[in-house]
Tab-separated table of C-alpha atoms in Angstrom:
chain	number	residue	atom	x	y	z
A	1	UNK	CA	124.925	101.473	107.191
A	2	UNK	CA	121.986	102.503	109.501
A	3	UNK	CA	120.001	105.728	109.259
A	4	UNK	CA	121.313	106.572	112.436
A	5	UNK	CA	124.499	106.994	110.468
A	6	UNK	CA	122.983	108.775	107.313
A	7	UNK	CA	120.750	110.902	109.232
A	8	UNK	CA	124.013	114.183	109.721
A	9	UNK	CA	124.798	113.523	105.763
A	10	UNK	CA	121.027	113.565	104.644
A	11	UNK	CA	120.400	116.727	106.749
A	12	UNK	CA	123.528	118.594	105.371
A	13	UNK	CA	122.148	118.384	101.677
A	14	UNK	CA	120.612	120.811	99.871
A	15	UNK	CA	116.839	120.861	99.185
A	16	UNK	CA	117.159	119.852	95.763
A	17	UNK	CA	119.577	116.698	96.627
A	18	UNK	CA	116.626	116.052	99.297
A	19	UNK	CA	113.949	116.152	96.792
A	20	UNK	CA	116.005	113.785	94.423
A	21	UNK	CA	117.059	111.541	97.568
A	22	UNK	CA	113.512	111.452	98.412
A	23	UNK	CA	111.928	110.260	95.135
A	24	UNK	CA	115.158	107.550	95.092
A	25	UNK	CA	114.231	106.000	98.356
A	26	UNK	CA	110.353	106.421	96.985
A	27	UNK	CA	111.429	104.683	93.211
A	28	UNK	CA	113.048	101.940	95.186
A	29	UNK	CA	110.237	101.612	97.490
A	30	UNK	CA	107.965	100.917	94.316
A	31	UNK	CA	110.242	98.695	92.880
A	32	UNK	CA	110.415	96.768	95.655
A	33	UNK	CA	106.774	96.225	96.131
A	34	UNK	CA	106.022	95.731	92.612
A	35	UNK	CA	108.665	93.025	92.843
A	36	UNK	CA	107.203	91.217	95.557
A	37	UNK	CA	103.740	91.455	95.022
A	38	UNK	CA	102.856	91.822	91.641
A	39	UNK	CA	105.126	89.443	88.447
A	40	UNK	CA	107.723	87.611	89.227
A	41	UNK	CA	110.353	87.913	86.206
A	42	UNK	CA	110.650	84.550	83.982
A	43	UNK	CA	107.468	83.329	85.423
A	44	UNK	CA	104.484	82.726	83.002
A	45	UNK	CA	101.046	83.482	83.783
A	46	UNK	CA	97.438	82.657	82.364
A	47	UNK	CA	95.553	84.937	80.691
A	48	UNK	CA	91.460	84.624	80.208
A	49	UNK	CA	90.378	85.663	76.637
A	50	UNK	CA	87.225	85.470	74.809
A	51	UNK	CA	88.270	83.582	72.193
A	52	UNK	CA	87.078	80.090	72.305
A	53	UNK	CA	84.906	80.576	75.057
A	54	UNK	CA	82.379	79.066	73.586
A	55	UNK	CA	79.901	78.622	76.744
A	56	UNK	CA	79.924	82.491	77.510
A	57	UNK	CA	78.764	83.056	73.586
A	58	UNK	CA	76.052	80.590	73.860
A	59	UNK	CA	75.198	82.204	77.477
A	60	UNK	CA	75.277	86.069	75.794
A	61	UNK	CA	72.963	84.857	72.526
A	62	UNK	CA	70.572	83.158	74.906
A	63	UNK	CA	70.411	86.343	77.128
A	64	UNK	CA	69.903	88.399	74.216
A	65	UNK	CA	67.399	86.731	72.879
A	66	UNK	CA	64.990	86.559	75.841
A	67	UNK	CA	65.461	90.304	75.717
A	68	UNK	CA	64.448	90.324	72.178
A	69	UNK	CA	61.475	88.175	72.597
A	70	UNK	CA	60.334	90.419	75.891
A	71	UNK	CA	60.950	93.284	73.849
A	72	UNK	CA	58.766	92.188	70.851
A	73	UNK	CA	55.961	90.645	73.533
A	74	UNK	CA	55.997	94.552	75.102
A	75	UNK	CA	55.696	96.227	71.454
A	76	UNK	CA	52.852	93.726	69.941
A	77	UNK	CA	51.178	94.640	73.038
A	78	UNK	CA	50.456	97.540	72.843
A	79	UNK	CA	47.132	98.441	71.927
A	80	UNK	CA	46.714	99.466	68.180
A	81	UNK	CA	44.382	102.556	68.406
A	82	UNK	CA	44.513	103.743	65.017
């Protein structure tokens, strides 16, 4: 069927079966997309996690500890007026 051929039936309906026919064709839209561009069903996927990532810990500690040690070179020097 073309819309040619659904264009008389569409235009006879009321405006609530328009609404309704509306968000339908806007529901299947969606689906569609989401089916083609996002998961495919059945298929795994890889997922990062933070667990056993033992490169970004070391990366983290070593970041925060340069911070630490420019923190505690600012505060010793500041100049002890009392």
């Amino acid at each position: 069927m073309t819309l040619t051929e659904i264009l008389p039936s569409l235009r006879k309906l009321s405006d609530q079966e328009k609404i309704k026919a509306i968000q339908f064709l806007a529901a299947e839209l969606a689906k569609d997309a989401q089916n083609s561009a996002f998961l495919e069903d059945g298929k795994t996927y890889e997922v990062w996690s933070p667990y056993d990532a033992f490169s970004a810990e070391k990366t983290l500690t070593d970041m925060l500890q340069q911070h630490l040690q420019k923190e505690t070179k600012e505060i010793n020097d500041i100049p002890k007026t009392l």
